[in-house]
Amino acid sequence: MHLSTTIATLAALVASSAGHSMLSNPPSRGNTKWWGTCAAGAGCKGPCDSPMADSPFNSIYNPKRYIERGQELEVGWNRLNHPGGFVRLAMVPFNESDSWSAFNNNVLKYTCYETNCGPTTKESEFGENNGPGNAPCSTTVTVPKNIPDNTAVTLQWVWYGGGVYYAQPDTSFGEYYGCSDLIVVGGPSSDEKPEATFQGGDISNPGTDVCKYWGSNKVGDCNFGDRSPTPVDGDLLSQSLEPCMRTKQTTGRPYGFDSGSNNAQPATSQDMTPVSHSASQAPVTPEAPATPEAPEAPAADQQVYSSSE
């Protein structure tokens, strides 16, 4: 690779590192402290990009988005120059959206981060399909049929297992979180709770049931516990505890699907070593505060939310 190409690739990766990745569709809650991004390594511990009390959903001036039971809801994010990893989608009642355990018990789907997107070019300094590119990525998730009418819900998006932190090919990112608040109205109903599914296949493994990833295949292994960075003026890397692990690129399924059993063990490798700030379990979250009731059901002419809006 020519020097000029290498410099351009490095510049693209470094320029995007402050943002890394975030939920874009349906629009996430956002936050002001981290400019909308919620990175565990930067001190944003989830389960959402901002707590329930700070959600725009609480405002009477914020437009509400309605979805239907059984609807195939499109969920989108931008690649933001970073390769690999998994995306986990979960949905809980809005008044439980400060609870990690609630989301962990109501997972709907796992898929590859690059499920239908990829880099600008195949070859790069950091490995095949590991170069820059900010293509939109997306998947669909079925809205559960066991949610009552006029229920405010929160969709959680988690990205984990991504790699090439600050142009280092054998490093993994920490976890990133985002949430969108919606209202379920209409559609077929059922008492049955849906089981989590996994959709494999990405830019490096098309037509397969695996994803490319770095580090761990389990949510919670790269959340850095309750620790936060200590930023130093003039030192951009001090703003995050990342990278999470120093590990080679690999392929596989998310935890719980990697051996066809929900009791599957997390990925292990002789080449996988945590950095000095080893990962720990997700921090315990406080009980959810009282929240406003969901708005009244939409009028007959109210449009159901779709990705085109």
Coordinates of C-alpha atoms in Angstrom, one line a residue, residues 67-75 109 139-143 145 199 305-307:
I67 CA -45.3 0.8 16.1
E68 CA -47.5 -2.3 15.7
R69 CA -47.3 -5.8 17.1
G70 CA -45.8 -8.1 14.5
Q71 CA -44.3 -5.2 12.5
E72 CA -40.9 -5.8 11.0
L73 CA -39.2 -2.7 12.4
E74 CA -36.1 -1.5 10.6
V75 CA -33.2 -0.7 12.9
K109 CA -32.3 -10.6 18.1
T139 CA -31.5 -5.1 10.1
T140 CA -35.2 -5.7 11.0
V141 CA -36.7 -7.0 14.2
T142 CA -40.2 -8.2 14.8
V143 CA -42.2 -6.2 17.4
K145 CA -47.0 -9.7 19.9
Q199 CA -29.0 -13.7 11.9
Y305 CA -43.5 4.6 12.4
S306 CA -41.4 3.3 9.6
S307 CA -37.8 3.9 8.5

